[in-house]
mmCIF file of C-alpha atoms and ligand atoms in Angstrom:
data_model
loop_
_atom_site.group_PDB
_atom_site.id
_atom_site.type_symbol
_atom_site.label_atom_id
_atom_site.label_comp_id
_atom_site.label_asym_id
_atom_site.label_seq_id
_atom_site.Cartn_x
_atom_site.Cartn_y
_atom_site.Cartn_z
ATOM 1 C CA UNK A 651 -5.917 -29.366 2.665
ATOM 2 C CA UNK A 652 -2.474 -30.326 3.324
ATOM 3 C CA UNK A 653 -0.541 -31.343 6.780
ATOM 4 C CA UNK A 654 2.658 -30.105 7.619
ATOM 5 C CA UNK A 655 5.472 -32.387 8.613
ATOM 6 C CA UNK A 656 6.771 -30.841 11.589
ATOM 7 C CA UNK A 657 4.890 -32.106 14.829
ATOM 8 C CA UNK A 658 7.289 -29.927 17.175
ATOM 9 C CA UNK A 659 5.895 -26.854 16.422
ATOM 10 C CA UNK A 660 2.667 -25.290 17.494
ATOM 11 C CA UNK A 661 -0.086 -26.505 15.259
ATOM 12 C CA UNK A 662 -1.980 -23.283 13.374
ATOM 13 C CA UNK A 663 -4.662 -23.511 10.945
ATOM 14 C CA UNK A 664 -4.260 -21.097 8.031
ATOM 15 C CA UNK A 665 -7.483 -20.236 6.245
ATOM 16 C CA UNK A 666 -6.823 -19.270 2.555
ATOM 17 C CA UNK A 667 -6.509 -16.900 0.926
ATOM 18 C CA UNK A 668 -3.095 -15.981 2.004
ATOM 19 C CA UNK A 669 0.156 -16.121 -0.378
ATOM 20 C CA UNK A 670 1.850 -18.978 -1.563
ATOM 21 C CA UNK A 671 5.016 -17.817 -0.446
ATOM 22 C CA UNK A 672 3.660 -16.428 3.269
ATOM 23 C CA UNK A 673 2.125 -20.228 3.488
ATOM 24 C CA UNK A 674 5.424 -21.432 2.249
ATOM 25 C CA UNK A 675 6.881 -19.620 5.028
ATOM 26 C CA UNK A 676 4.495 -20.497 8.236
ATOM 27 C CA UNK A 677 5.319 -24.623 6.745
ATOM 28 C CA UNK A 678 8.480 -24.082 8.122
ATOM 29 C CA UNK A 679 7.826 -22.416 11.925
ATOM 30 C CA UNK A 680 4.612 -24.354 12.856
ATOM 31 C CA UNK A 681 2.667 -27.759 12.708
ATOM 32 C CA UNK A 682 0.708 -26.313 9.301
ATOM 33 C CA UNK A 683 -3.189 -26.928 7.902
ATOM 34 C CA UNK A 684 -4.335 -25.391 5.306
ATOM 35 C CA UNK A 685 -7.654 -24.893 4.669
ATOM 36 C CA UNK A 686 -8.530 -23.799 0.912
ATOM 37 C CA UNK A 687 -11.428 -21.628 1.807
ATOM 38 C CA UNK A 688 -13.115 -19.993 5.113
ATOM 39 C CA UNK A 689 -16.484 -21.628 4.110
ATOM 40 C CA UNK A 690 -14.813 -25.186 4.635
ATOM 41 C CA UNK A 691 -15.267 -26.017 8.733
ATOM 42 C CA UNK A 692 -12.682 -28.138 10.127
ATOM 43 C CA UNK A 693 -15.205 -30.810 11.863
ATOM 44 C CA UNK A 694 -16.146 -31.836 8.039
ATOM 45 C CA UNK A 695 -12.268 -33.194 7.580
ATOM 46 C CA UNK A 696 -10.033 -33.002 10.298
ATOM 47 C CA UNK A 697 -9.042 -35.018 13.430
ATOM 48 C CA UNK A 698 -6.817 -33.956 16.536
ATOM 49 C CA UNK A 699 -8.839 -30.421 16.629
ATOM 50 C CA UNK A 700 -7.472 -30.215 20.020
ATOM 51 C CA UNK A 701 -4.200 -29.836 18.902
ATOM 52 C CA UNK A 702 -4.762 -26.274 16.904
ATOM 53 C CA UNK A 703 -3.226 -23.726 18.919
ATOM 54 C CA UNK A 704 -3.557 -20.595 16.467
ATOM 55 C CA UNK A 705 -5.536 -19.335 13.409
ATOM 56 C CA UNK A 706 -4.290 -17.364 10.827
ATOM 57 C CA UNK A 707 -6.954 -15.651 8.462
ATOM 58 C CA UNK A 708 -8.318 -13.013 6.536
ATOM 59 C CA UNK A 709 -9.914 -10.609 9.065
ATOM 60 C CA UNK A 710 -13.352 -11.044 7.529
ATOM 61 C CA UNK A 711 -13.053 -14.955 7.647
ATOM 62 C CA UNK A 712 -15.992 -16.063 9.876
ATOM 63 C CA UNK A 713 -14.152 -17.683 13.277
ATOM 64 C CA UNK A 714 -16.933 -17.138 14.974
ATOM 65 C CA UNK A 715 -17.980 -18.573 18.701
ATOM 66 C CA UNK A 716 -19.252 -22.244 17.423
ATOM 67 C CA UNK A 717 -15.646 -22.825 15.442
ATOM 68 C CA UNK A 718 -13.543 -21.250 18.111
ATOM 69 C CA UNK A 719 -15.638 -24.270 20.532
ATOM 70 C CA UNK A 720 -14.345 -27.029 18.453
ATOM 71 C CA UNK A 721 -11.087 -26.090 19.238
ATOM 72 C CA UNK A 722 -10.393 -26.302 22.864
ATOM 73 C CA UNK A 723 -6.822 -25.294 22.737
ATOM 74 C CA UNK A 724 -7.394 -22.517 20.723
ATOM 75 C CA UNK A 725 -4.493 -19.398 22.245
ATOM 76 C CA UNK A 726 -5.081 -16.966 19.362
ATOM 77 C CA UNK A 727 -6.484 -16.192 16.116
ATOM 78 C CA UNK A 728 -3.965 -14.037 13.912
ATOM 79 C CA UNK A 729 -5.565 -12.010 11.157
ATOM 80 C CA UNK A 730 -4.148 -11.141 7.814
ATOM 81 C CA UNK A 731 -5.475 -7.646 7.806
ATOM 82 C CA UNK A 732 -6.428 -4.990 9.628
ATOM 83 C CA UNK A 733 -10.137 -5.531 9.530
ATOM 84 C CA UNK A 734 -11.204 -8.568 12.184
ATOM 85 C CA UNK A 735 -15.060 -7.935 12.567
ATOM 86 C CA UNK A 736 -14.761 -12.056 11.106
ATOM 87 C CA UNK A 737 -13.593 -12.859 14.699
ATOM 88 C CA UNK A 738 -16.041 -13.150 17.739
ATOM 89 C CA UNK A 739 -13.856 -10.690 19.902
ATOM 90 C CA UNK A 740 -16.417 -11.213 23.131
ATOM 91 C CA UNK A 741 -16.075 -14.581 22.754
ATOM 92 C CA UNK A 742 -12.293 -14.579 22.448
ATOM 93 C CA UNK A 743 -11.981 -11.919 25.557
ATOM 94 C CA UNK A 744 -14.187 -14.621 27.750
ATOM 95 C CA UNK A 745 -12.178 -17.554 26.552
ATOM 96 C CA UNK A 746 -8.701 -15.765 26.693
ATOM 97 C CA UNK A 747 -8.006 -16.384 23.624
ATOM 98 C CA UNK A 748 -5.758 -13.039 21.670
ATOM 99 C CA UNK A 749 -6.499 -11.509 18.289
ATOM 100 C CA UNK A 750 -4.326 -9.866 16.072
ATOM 101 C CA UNK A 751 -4.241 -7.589 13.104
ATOM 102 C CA UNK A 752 -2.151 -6.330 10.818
ATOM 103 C CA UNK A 753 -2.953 -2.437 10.557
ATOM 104 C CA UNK A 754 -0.222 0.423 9.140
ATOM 105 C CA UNK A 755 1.462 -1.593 6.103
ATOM 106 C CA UNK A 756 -1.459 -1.857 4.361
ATOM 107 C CA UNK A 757 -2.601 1.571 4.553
ATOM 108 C CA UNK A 758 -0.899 3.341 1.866
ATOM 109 C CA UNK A 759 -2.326 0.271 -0.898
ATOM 110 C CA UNK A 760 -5.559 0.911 0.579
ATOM 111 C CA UNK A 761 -6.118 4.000 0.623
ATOM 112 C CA UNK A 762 -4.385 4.325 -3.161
ATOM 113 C CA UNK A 763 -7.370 2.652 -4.597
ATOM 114 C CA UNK A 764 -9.495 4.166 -2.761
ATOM 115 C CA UNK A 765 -8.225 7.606 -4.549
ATOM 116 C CA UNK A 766 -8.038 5.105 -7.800
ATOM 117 C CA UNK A 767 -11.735 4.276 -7.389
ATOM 118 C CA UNK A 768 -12.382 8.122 -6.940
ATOM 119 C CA UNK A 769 -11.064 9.091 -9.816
ATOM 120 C CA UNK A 770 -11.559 6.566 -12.038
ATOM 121 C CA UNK A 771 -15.940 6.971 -11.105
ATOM 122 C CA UNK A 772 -15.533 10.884 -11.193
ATOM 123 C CA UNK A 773 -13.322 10.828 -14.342
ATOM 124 C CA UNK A 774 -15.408 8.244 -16.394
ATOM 125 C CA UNK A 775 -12.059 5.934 -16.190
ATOM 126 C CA UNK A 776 -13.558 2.708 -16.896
ATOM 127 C CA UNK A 777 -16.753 3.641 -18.523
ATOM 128 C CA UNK A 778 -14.408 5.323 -20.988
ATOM 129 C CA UNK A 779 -12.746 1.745 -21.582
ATOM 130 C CA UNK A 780 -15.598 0.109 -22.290
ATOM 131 C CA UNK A 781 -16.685 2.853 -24.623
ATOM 132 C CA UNK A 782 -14.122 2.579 -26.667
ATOM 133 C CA UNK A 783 -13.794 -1.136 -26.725
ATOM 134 C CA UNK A 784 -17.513 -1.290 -27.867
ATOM 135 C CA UNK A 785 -16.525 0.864 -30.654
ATOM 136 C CA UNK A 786 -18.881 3.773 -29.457
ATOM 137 C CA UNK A 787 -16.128 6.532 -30.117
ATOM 138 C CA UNK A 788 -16.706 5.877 -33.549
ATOM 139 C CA UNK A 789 -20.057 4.947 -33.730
ATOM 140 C CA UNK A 790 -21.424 7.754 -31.276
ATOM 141 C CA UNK A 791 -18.270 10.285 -30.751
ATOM 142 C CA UNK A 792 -17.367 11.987 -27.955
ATOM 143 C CA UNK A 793 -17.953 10.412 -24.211
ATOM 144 C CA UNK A 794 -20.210 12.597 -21.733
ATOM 145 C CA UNK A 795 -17.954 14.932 -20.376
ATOM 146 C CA UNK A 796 -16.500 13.999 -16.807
ATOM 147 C CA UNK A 797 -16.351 15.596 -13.335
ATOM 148 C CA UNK A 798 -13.355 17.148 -12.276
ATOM 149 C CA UNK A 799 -12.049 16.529 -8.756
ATOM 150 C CA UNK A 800 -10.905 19.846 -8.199
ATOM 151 C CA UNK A 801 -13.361 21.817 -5.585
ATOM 152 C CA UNK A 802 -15.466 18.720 -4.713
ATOM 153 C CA UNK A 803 -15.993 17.683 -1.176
ATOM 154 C CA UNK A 804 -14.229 14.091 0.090
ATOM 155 C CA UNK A 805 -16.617 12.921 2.802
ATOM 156 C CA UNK A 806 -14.915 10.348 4.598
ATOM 157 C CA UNK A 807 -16.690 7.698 7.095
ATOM 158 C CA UNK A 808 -13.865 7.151 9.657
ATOM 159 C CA UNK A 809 -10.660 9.501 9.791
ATOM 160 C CA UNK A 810 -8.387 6.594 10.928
ATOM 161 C CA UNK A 811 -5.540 5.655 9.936
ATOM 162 C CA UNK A 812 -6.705 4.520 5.651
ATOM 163 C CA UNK A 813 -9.092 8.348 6.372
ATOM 164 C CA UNK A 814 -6.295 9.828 6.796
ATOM 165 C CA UNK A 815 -3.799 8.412 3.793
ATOM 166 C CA UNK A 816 -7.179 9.067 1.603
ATOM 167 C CA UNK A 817 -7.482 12.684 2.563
ATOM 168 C CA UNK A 818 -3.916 13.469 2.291
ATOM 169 C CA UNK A 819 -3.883 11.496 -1.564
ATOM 170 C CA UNK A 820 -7.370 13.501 -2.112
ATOM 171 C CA UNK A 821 -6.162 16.907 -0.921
ATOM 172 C CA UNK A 822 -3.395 16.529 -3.904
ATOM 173 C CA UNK A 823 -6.192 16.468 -6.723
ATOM 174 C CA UNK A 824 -7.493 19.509 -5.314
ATOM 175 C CA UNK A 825 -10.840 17.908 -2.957
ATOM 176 C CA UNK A 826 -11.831 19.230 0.301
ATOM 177 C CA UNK A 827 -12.153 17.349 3.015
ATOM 178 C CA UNK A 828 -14.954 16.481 5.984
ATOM 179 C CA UNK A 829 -15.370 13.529 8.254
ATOM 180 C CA UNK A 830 -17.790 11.674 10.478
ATOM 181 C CA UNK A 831 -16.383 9.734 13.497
ATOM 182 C CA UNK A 832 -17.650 7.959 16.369
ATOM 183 C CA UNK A 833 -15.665 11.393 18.265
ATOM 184 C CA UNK A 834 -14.093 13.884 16.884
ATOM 185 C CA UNK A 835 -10.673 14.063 16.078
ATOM 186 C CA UNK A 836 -8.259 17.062 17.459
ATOM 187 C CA UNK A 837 -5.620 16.724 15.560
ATOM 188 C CA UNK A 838 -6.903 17.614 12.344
ATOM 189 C CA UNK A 839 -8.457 20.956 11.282
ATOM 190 C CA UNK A 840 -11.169 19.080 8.705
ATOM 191 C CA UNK A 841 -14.961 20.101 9.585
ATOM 192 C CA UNK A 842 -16.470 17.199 11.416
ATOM 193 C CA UNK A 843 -19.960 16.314 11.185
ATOM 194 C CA UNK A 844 -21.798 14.287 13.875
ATOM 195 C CA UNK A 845 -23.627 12.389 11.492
ATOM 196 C CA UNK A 846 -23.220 10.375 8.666
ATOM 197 C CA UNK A 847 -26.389 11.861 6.570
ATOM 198 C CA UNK A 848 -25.080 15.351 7.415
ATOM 199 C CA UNK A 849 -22.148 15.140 5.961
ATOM 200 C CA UNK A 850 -23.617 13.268 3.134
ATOM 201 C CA UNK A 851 -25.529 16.148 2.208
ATOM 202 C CA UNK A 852 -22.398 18.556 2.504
ATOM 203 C CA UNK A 853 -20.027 16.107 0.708
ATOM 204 C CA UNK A 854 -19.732 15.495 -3.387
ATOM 205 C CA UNK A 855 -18.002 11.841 -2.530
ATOM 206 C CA UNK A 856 -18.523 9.727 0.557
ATOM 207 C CA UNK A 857 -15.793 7.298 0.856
ATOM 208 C CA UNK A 858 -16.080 4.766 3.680
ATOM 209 C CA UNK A 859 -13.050 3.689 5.887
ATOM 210 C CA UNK A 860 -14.654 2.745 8.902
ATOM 211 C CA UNK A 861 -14.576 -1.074 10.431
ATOM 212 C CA UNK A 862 -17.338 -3.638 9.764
ATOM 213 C CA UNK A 863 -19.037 -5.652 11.958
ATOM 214 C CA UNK A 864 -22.641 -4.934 14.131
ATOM 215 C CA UNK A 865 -21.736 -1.279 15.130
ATOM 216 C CA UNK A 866 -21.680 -0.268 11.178
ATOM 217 C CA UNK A 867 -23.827 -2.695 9.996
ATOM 218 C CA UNK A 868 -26.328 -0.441 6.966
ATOM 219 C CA UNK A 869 -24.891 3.182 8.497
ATOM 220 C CA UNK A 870 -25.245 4.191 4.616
ATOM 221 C CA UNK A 871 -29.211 3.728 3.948
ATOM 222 C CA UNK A 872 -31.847 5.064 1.872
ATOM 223 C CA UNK A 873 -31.458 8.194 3.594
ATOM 224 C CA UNK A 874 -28.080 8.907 3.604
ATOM 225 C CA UNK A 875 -28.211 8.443 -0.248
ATOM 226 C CA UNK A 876 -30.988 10.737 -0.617
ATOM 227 C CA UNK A 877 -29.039 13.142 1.086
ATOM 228 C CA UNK A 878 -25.383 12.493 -0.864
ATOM 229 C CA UNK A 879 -28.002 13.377 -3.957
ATOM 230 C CA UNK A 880 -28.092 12.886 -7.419
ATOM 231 C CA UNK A 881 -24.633 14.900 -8.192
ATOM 232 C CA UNK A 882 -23.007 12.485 -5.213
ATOM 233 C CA UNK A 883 -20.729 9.191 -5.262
ATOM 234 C CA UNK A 884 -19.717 6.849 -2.948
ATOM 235 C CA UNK A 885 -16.506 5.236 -2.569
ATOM 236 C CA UNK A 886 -16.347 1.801 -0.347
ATOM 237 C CA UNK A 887 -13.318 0.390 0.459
ATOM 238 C CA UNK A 888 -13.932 -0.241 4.374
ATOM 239 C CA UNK A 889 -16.756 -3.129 4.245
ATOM 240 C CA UNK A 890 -19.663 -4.718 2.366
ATOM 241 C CA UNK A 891 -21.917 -4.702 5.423
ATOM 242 C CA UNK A 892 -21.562 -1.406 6.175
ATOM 243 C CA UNK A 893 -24.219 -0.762 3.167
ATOM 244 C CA UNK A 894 -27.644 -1.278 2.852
ATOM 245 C CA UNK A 895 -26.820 -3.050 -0.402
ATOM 246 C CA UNK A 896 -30.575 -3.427 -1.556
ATOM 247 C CA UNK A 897 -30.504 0.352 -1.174
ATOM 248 C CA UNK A 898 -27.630 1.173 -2.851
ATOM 249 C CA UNK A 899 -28.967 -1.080 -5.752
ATOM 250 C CA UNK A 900 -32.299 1.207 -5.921
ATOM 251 C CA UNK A 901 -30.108 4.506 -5.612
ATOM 252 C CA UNK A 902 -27.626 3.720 -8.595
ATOM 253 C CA UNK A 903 -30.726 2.453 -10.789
ATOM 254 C CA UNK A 904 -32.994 5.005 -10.248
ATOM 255 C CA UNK A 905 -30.103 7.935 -10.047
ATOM 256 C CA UNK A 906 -30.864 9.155 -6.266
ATOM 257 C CA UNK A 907 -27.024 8.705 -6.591
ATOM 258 C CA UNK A 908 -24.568 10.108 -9.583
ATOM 259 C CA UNK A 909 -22.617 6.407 -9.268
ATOM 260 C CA UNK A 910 -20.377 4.559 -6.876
ATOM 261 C CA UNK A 911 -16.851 2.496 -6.650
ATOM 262 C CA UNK A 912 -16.996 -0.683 -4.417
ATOM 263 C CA UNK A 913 -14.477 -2.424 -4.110
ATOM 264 C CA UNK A 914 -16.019 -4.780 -1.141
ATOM 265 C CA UNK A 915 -19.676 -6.101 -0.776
ATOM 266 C CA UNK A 916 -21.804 -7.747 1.662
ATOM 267 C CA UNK A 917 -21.691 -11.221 0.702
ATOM 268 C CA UNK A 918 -18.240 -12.133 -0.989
ATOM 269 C CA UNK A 919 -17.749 -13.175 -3.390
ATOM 270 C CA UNK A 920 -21.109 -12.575 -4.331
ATOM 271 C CA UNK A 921 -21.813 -9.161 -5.920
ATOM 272 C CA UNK A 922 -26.060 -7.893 -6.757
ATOM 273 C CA UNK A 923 -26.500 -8.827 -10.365
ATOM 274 C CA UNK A 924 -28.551 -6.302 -10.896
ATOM 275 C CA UNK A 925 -25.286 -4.147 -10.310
ATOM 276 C CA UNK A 926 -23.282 -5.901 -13.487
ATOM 277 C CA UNK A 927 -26.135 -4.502 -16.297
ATOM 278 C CA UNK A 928 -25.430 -0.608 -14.124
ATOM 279 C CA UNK A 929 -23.086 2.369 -16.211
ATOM 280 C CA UNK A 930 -22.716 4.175 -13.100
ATOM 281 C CA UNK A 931 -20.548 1.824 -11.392
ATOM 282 C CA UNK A 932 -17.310 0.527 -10.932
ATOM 283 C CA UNK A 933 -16.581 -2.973 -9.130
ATOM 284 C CA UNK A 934 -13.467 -4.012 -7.643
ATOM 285 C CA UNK A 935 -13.088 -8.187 -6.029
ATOM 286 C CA UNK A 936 -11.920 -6.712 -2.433
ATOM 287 C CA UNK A 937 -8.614 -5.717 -3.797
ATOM 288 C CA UNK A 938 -7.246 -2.699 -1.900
ATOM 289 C CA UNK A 939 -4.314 -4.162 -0.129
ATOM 290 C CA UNK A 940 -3.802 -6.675 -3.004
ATOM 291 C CA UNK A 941 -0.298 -5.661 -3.871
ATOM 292 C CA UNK A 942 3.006 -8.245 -3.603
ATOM 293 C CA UNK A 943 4.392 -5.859 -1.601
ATOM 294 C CA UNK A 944 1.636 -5.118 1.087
ATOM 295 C CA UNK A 945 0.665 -8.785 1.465
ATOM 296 C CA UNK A 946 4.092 -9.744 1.915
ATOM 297 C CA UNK A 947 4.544 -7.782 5.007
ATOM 298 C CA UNK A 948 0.731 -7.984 5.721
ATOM 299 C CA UNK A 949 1.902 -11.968 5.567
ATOM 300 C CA UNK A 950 4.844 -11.843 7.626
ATOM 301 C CA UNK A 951 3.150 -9.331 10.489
ATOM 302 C CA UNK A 952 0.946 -12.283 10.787
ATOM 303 C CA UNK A 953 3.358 -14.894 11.475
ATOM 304 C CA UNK A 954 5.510 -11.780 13.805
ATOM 305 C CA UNK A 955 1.848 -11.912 15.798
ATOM 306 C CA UNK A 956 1.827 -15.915 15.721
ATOM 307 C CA UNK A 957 5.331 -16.326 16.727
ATOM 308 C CA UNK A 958 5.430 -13.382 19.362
ATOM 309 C CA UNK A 959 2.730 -15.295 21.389
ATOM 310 C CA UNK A 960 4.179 -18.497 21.024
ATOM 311 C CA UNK A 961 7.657 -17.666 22.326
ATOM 312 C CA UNK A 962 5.581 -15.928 25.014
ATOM 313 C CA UNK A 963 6.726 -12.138 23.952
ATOM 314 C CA UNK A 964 4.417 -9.181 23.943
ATOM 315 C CA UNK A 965 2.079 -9.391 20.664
ATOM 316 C CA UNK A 966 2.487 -6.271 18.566
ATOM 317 C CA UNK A 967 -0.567 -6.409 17.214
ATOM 318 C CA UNK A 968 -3.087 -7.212 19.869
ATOM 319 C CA UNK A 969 -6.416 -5.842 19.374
ATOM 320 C CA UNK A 970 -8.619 -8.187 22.256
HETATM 321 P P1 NAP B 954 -8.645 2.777 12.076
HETATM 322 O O1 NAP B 954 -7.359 3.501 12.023
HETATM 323 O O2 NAP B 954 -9.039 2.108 13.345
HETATM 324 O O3 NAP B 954 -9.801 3.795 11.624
HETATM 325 C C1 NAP B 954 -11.137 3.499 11.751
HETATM 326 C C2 NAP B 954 -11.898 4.802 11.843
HETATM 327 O O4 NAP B 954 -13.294 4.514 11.830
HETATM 328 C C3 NAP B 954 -11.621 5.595 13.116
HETATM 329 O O5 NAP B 954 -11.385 6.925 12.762
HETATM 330 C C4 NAP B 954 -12.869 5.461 13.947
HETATM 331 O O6 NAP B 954 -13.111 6.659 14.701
HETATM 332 C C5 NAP B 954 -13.942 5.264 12.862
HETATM 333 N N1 NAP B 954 -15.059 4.469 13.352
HETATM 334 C C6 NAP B 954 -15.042 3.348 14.098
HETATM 335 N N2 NAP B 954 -16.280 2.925 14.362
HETATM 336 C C7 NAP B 954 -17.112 3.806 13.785
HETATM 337 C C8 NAP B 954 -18.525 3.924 13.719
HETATM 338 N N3 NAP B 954 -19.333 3.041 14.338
HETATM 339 N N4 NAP B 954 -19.053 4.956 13.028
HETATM 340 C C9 NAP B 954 -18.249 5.868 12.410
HETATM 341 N N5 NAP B 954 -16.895 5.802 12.459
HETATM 342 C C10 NAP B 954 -16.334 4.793 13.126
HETATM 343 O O7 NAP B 954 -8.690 1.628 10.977
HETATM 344 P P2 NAP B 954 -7.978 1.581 9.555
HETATM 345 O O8 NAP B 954 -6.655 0.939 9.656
HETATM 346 O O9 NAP B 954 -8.063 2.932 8.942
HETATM 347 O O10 NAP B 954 -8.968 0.557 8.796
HETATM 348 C C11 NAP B 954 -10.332 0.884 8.625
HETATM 349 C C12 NAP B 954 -11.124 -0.248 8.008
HETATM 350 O O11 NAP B 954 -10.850 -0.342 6.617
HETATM 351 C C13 NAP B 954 -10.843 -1.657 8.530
HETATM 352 O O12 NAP B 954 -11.510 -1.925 9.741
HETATM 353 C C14 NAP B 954 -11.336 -2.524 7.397
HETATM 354 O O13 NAP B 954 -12.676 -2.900 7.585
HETATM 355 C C15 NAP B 954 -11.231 -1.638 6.173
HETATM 356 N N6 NAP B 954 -10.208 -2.138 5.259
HETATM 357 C C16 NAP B 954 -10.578 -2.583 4.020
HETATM 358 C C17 NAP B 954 -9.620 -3.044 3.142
HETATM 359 C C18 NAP B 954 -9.988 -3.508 1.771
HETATM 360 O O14 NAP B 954 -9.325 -4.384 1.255
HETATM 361 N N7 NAP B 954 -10.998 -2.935 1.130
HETATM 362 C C19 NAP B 954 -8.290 -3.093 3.515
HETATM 363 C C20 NAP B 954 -7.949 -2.645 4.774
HETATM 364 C C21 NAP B 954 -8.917 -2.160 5.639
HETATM 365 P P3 NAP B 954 -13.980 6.602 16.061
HETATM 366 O O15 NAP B 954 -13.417 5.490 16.860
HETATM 367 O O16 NAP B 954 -13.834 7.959 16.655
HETATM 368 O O17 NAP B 954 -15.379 6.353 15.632
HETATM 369 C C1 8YV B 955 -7.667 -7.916 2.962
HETATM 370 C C2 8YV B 955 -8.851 -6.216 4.503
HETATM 371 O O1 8YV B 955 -8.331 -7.995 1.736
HETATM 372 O O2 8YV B 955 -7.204 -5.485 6.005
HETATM 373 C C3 8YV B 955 -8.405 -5.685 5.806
HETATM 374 O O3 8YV B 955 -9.259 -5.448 6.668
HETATM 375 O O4 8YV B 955 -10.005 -6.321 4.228
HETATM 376 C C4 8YV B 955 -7.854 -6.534 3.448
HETATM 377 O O5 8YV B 955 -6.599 -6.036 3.685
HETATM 378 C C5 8YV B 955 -7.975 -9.098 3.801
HETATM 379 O O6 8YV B 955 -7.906 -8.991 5.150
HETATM 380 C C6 8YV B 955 -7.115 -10.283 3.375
HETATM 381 O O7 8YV B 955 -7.670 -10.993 2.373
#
């Protein structure tokens, strides 16, 4: 933890991880403390809590009701992403306190490896790496042939904006495209299905780009994998919680699934073991948007949402 030297400026607390450089560059418009890690709670080692006027964090960094009480002067919490089911928005809304986000220039990334993830698991990508690094080529030959994109069926959970980028990328490699929504969309011409285990059953891979938090909390259970089916995949790139991870475990081991790529899980950084020993997936540490390019500006939208609200201009970002 480190203090910043200028006592002027509004005092924000910056939960890690966010990049050196974006840190570098809140030091020098606000009174600055870092905190190394979302798990650390400021009671345990700082003083003056009333004077914290903002948060900056990751958007699934836990501020939830009991830390946002500590601080008493708390105007807004400023995520560095998109996603902000971390925040306790009802609490916020009561207390007045803003959130931000950061959504747009961090689609594209996002929904790139999301298209990497469903290619690399239909295509054999990485199990082909480790094959050949365990010298099996020579040993055993020829991989198990692959599965061609072309003519399979992208389901995707939530046609928002990352949906959308994934179905355009998809549409390229030749995939079809359905969608399950809260409502259904009418600007797109894709067949909508009113439920996530129907389109399941009528999709080859189920990629998830909905938000976390209660409302989506195990919407892909031991049914809908049953009815994705033993040719099916699923692609997360949206959140760990909204799997039934136990599930998912039992329906990659016992091949009620074909395989998956996740490249978020419920308890970060904490992945199922019993996932490590599996062929049949691919595991990514939460990486989607982890580009230099789309952190910078993911970075600096966060200190545009910080500053906005402390110069008492309209936030661009506000989502409660
Ligand atoms: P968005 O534009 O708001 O799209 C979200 C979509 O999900 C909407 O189409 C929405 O449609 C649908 N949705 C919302 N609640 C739903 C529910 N309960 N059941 C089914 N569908 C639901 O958001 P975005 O910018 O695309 O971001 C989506 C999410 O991706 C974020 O919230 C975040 O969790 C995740 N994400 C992950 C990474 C990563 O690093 N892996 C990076 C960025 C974002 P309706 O409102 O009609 O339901
Ligand atoms: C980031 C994300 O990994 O935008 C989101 O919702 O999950 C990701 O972009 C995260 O917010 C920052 O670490």
């Amino acid at each position: 933890m480190t203090a910043a030297a200028n006592p002027e400026n509004p005092c924000v607390l910056l939960i890690e991880p966010i990049p050196s450089w974006i840190v570098d560059r809140a030091r020098g418009l606000f009174d600055l403390i870092v905190l190394p890690h979302e798990s650390e709670r400021p009671p345990a080692f700082l003083d003056n809590l009333d004077r914290i006027r903002g948060i900056a964090m990751p958007g699934f960094a836990k501020v939830d009701a009991e830390m946002m009480t500590l601080l008493p002067n708390l105007e807004i919490v400023a995520c560095f992403g998109v996603g902000y089911d971390g925040a306790d928005v009802g609490y916020a809304k009561q207390h007045g306190i803003a959130i931000t986000n950061t959504p747009d220039v961090l689609t594209d990334c996002v929904a790139d490896l999301g298209m990497a993830l469903t290619l690399a698991i239909l295509r054999k990508v990485v199990e082909g790496d480790r094959y050949v690094r365990a010298g099996r080529w020579q040993s055993e030959g020829i991989l198990d042939l692959a599965n061609s994109p072309r003519g399979r069926c992208l389901g995707i959970v939530g046609l928002g904006r990352i949906g959308l980028a994934l179905a355009t990328r998809a549409e390229v490699f030749g995939m079809t495209i359905a969608y399950h929504n809260r409502t259904e969309r009418d600007d797109v011409s894709y067949p909508y299905y009113d439920s996530v285990a129907g389109l399941a059953a009528a999709c080859d891979v189920l990629a998830l780009t909905c938000p976390g938090g209660e409302a989506t909390r195990n919407l892909i259970d031991r049914e809908v994998f049953e009815a994705l089916g033993g040719t099916g995949y699923l692609v997360n790139i949206a959140r760990g919680s909204v799997v039934d991870e136990a599930a998912l475990v039992r329906a990659l081991s016992d091949h009620t699934i074909a395989g998956a790529g996740l490249d978020v899980f419920a308890a970060e950084p904490n992945v199922p073991r019993a996932l490590f020993a599996l062929e049949n997936v691919i595991l990514q540490p939460h990486q989607a948007s982890a580009t230099v390019e789309t952190r910078t500006a993911m970075g600096n939208l966060t200190i545009d949402n910080l500053l906005a609200h402390f110069q008492g201009q309209p936030l661009p970002n506000q989502v409660a």
